[in-house]
Amino acid sequence: MISEAFDRSRITALRHAVAARAEEAGMTGARLDDFVVAVNELLTNAVRHGGGTGHLGLWAQDGSVFCDVTDHGAGLTALIPHKPPPDQPGGWGLWLVRELTDTCEIKTGPDGTAVRISSRTDAKS
C-alpha cells in the first residue's frame, strides 16, 4: 500500500496517506485515529533520534493494518516496557505507540531501529 523513504518534510504527507490507506482497509473511528497517532510518533522518532531519515512500509493483511518504520540511527539505549514516571521528559513516544496499537515489535542495534506495529481494522474481529 505504501513504501516510502521520508525525512522531516514528508511526515505530514505520510501521516495523511497512512490515514487514507488504513481507512480504505476498513479501519474507522478511534482505532483509525489511534493508529495514525502511533505512526506519527514513529516517524517523528525516526527523524529526531534515528538520523533524520527513515523508511515507512504500510500494508493490510488478514483484517489488520501493519506499519514498519525503520531508521539508520545508533539504536535505542534502553527499551522501557512500562509507563514512564510522570516527571520523565522522554520515553513517552514508544510507550504511547504500544498503548495505541494491538502489536508493537521493536528491533534495535548500532545500525538502526525497526518498529512494526499493527491494529485490527475492526476491534470485534
mmCIF file of C-alpha atoms in Angstrom:
data_model
loop_
_atom_site.group_PDB
_atom_site.id
_atom_site.type_symbol
_atom_site.label_atom_id
_atom_site.label_comp_id
_atom_site.label_asym_id
_atom_site.label_seq_id
_atom_site.Cartn_x
_atom_site.Cartn_y
_atom_site.Cartn_z
ATOM 1 C CA MET A 1 0.000 0.000 0.000
ATOM 2 C CA ILE A 2 2.842 2.425 0.921
ATOM 3 C CA SER A 3 6.608 2.003 0.733
ATOM 4 C CA GLU A 4 8.418 5.322 1.014
ATOM 5 C CA ALA A 5 11.574 6.914 2.336
ATOM 6 C CA PHE A 6 10.990 10.015 4.438
ATOM 7 C CA ASP A 7 12.588 12.926 6.203
ATOM 8 C CA ARG A 8 11.079 15.737 8.276
ATOM 9 C CA SER A 9 9.495 17.346 5.193
ATOM 10 C CA ARG A 10 7.429 14.201 4.416
ATOM 11 C CA ILE A 11 5.917 13.489 7.854
ATOM 12 C CA THR A 12 2.652 15.384 7.368
ATOM 13 C CA ALA A 13 2.020 13.982 3.883
ATOM 14 C CA LEU A 14 2.799 10.453 5.053
ATOM 15 C CA ARG A 15 0.508 10.797 8.058
ATOM 16 C CA HIS A 16 -2.355 11.745 5.711
ATOM 17 C CA ALA A 17 -1.501 8.884 3.337
ATOM 18 C CA VAL A 18 -1.434 6.397 6.224
ATOM 19 C CA ALA A 19 -4.841 7.614 7.412
ATOM 20 C CA ALA A 20 -6.306 7.266 3.919
ATOM 21 C CA ARG A 21 -4.890 3.768 3.329
ATOM 22 C CA ALA A 22 -5.866 2.482 6.772
ATOM 23 C CA GLU A 23 -9.382 3.804 6.250
ATOM 24 C CA GLU A 24 -9.528 2.117 2.823
ATOM 25 C CA ALA A 25 -8.558 -1.126 4.586
ATOM 26 C CA GLY A 26 -11.583 -0.757 6.895
ATOM 27 C CA MET A 27 -10.187 0.970 9.967
ATOM 28 C CA THR A 28 -12.505 3.658 11.358
ATOM 29 C CA GLY A 29 -13.155 5.916 14.328
ATOM 30 C CA ALA A 30 -10.900 5.921 17.362
ATOM 31 C CA ARG A 31 -8.938 2.883 16.129
ATOM 32 C CA LEU A 32 -8.011 4.800 12.972
ATOM 33 C CA ASP A 33 -7.108 7.925 14.951
ATOM 34 C CA ASP A 34 -5.001 5.912 17.416
ATOM 35 C CA PHE A 35 -3.154 4.102 14.634
ATOM 36 C CA VAL A 36 -2.327 7.358 12.849
ATOM 37 C CA VAL A 37 -1.056 8.935 16.085
ATOM 38 C CA ALA A 38 1.143 5.865 16.673
ATOM 39 C CA VAL A 39 2.593 6.046 13.147
ATOM 40 C CA ASN A 40 3.223 9.770 13.580
ATOM 41 C CA GLU A 41 5.166 9.053 16.794
ATOM 42 C CA LEU A 42 7.318 6.513 14.949
ATOM 43 C CA LEU A 43 8.003 8.887 12.051
ATOM 44 C CA THR A 44 8.901 11.707 14.421
ATOM 45 C CA ASN A 45 11.167 9.439 16.491
ATOM 46 C CA ALA A 46 12.994 8.258 13.362
ATOM 47 C CA VAL A 47 13.678 11.835 12.291
ATOM 48 C CA ARG A 48 14.546 13.120 15.757
ATOM 49 C CA HIS A 49 16.546 10.176 17.109
ATOM 50 C CA GLY A 50 17.320 7.966 14.115
ATOM 51 C CA GLY A 51 19.495 10.071 11.894
ATOM 52 C CA GLY A 52 16.926 12.357 10.277
ATOM 53 C CA THR A 53 15.550 9.907 7.695
ATOM 54 C CA GLY A 54 13.735 6.615 7.594
ATOM 55 C CA HIS A 55 11.526 4.280 5.623
ATOM 56 C CA LEU A 56 7.822 3.559 6.094
ATOM 57 C CA GLY A 57 6.045 0.460 4.877
ATOM 58 C CA LEU A 58 2.280 0.067 5.280
ATOM 59 C CA TRP A 59 0.026 -2.806 4.245
ATOM 60 C CA ALA A 60 -3.219 -4.559 5.135
ATOM 61 C CA GLN A 61 -3.420 -8.289 5.734
ATOM 62 C CA ASP A 62 -5.952 -10.626 7.365
ATOM 63 C CA GLY A 63 -8.093 -7.881 8.913
ATOM 64 C CA SER A 64 -5.194 -5.821 10.265
ATOM 65 C CA VAL A 65 -3.127 -2.878 9.098
ATOM 66 C CA PHE A 66 0.639 -3.180 9.587
ATOM 67 C CA CYS A 67 3.263 -0.459 9.578
ATOM 68 C CA ASP A 68 7.052 -0.766 9.596
ATOM 69 C CA VAL A 69 9.198 2.271 10.335
ATOM 70 C CA THR A 70 12.958 1.877 10.096
ATOM 71 C CA ASP A 71 15.885 4.231 10.551
ATOM 72 C CA HIS A 72 19.675 4.058 10.451
ATOM 73 C CA GLY A 73 20.425 5.766 13.761
ATOM 74 C CA ALA A 74 22.658 4.465 16.540
ATOM 75 C CA GLY A 75 19.871 2.356 18.065
ATOM 76 C CA LEU A 76 17.990 2.689 21.312
ATOM 77 C CA THR A 77 19.956 2.500 24.546
ATOM 78 C CA ALA A 78 17.025 1.225 26.629
ATOM 79 C CA LEU A 79 13.532 -0.045 25.980
ATOM 80 C CA ILE A 80 11.279 0.685 28.930
ATOM 81 C CA PRO A 81 8.269 -1.656 28.777
ATOM 82 C CA HIS A 82 6.237 0.206 31.397
ATOM 83 C CA LYS A 83 4.706 3.655 31.621
ATOM 84 C CA PRO A 84 7.366 6.303 32.275
ATOM 85 C CA PRO A 85 7.132 8.295 35.517
ATOM 86 C CA PRO A 86 5.062 11.492 35.143
ATOM 87 C CA ASP A 87 8.116 13.704 35.628
ATOM 88 C CA GLN A 88 10.218 11.906 32.990
ATOM 89 C CA PRO A 89 10.729 14.194 29.975
ATOM 90 C CA GLY A 90 11.342 11.425 27.404
ATOM 91 C CA GLY A 91 10.318 7.868 26.690
ATOM 92 C CA TRP A 92 6.650 8.598 26.215
ATOM 93 C CA GLY A 93 6.517 8.112 22.435
ATOM 94 C CA LEU A 94 7.153 4.363 22.317
ATOM 95 C CA TRP A 95 5.006 3.817 25.397
ATOM 96 C CA LEU A 96 2.177 5.644 23.614
ATOM 97 C CA VAL A 97 2.716 3.584 20.446
ATOM 98 C CA ARG A 98 2.333 0.383 22.485
ATOM 99 C CA GLU A 99 -0.835 1.700 24.126
ATOM 100 C CA LEU A 100 -2.487 2.747 20.851
ATOM 101 C CA THR A 101 -1.853 -0.392 18.770
ATOM 102 C CA ASP A 102 -2.573 -4.098 19.057
ATOM 103 C CA THR A 103 1.020 -5.195 18.482
ATOM 104 C CA CYS A 104 4.394 -3.471 18.674
ATOM 105 C CA GLU A 105 7.711 -5.157 17.908
ATOM 106 C CA ILE A 106 10.991 -3.262 18.244
ATOM 107 C CA LYS A 107 14.376 -4.381 16.943
ATOM 108 C CA THR A 108 17.291 -2.068 17.624
ATOM 109 C CA GLY A 109 21.044 -2.088 17.334
ATOM 110 C CA PRO A 110 24.016 0.008 16.236
ATOM 111 C CA ASP A 111 22.774 0.031 12.616
ATOM 112 C CA GLY A 112 19.333 1.408 13.393
ATOM 113 C CA THR A 113 15.886 0.638 14.712
ATOM 114 C CA ALA A 114 12.913 -1.121 13.137
ATOM 115 C CA VAL A 115 9.451 -0.921 14.647
ATOM 116 C CA ARG A 116 6.470 -2.930 13.399
ATOM 117 C CA ILE A 117 3.007 -2.103 14.669
ATOM 118 C CA SER A 118 -0.395 -3.453 13.764
ATOM 119 C CA SER A 119 -4.017 -2.890 14.631
ATOM 120 C CA ARG A 120 -7.120 -4.821 13.643
ATOM 121 C CA THR A 121 -9.425 -2.947 11.322
ATOM 122 C CA ASP A 122 -12.379 -3.938 13.499
ATOM 123 C CA ALA A 123 -11.937 -4.276 17.262
ATOM 124 C CA LYS A 124 -14.589 -7.031 17.330
ATOM 125 C CA SER A 125 -12.673 -9.287 14.931
#
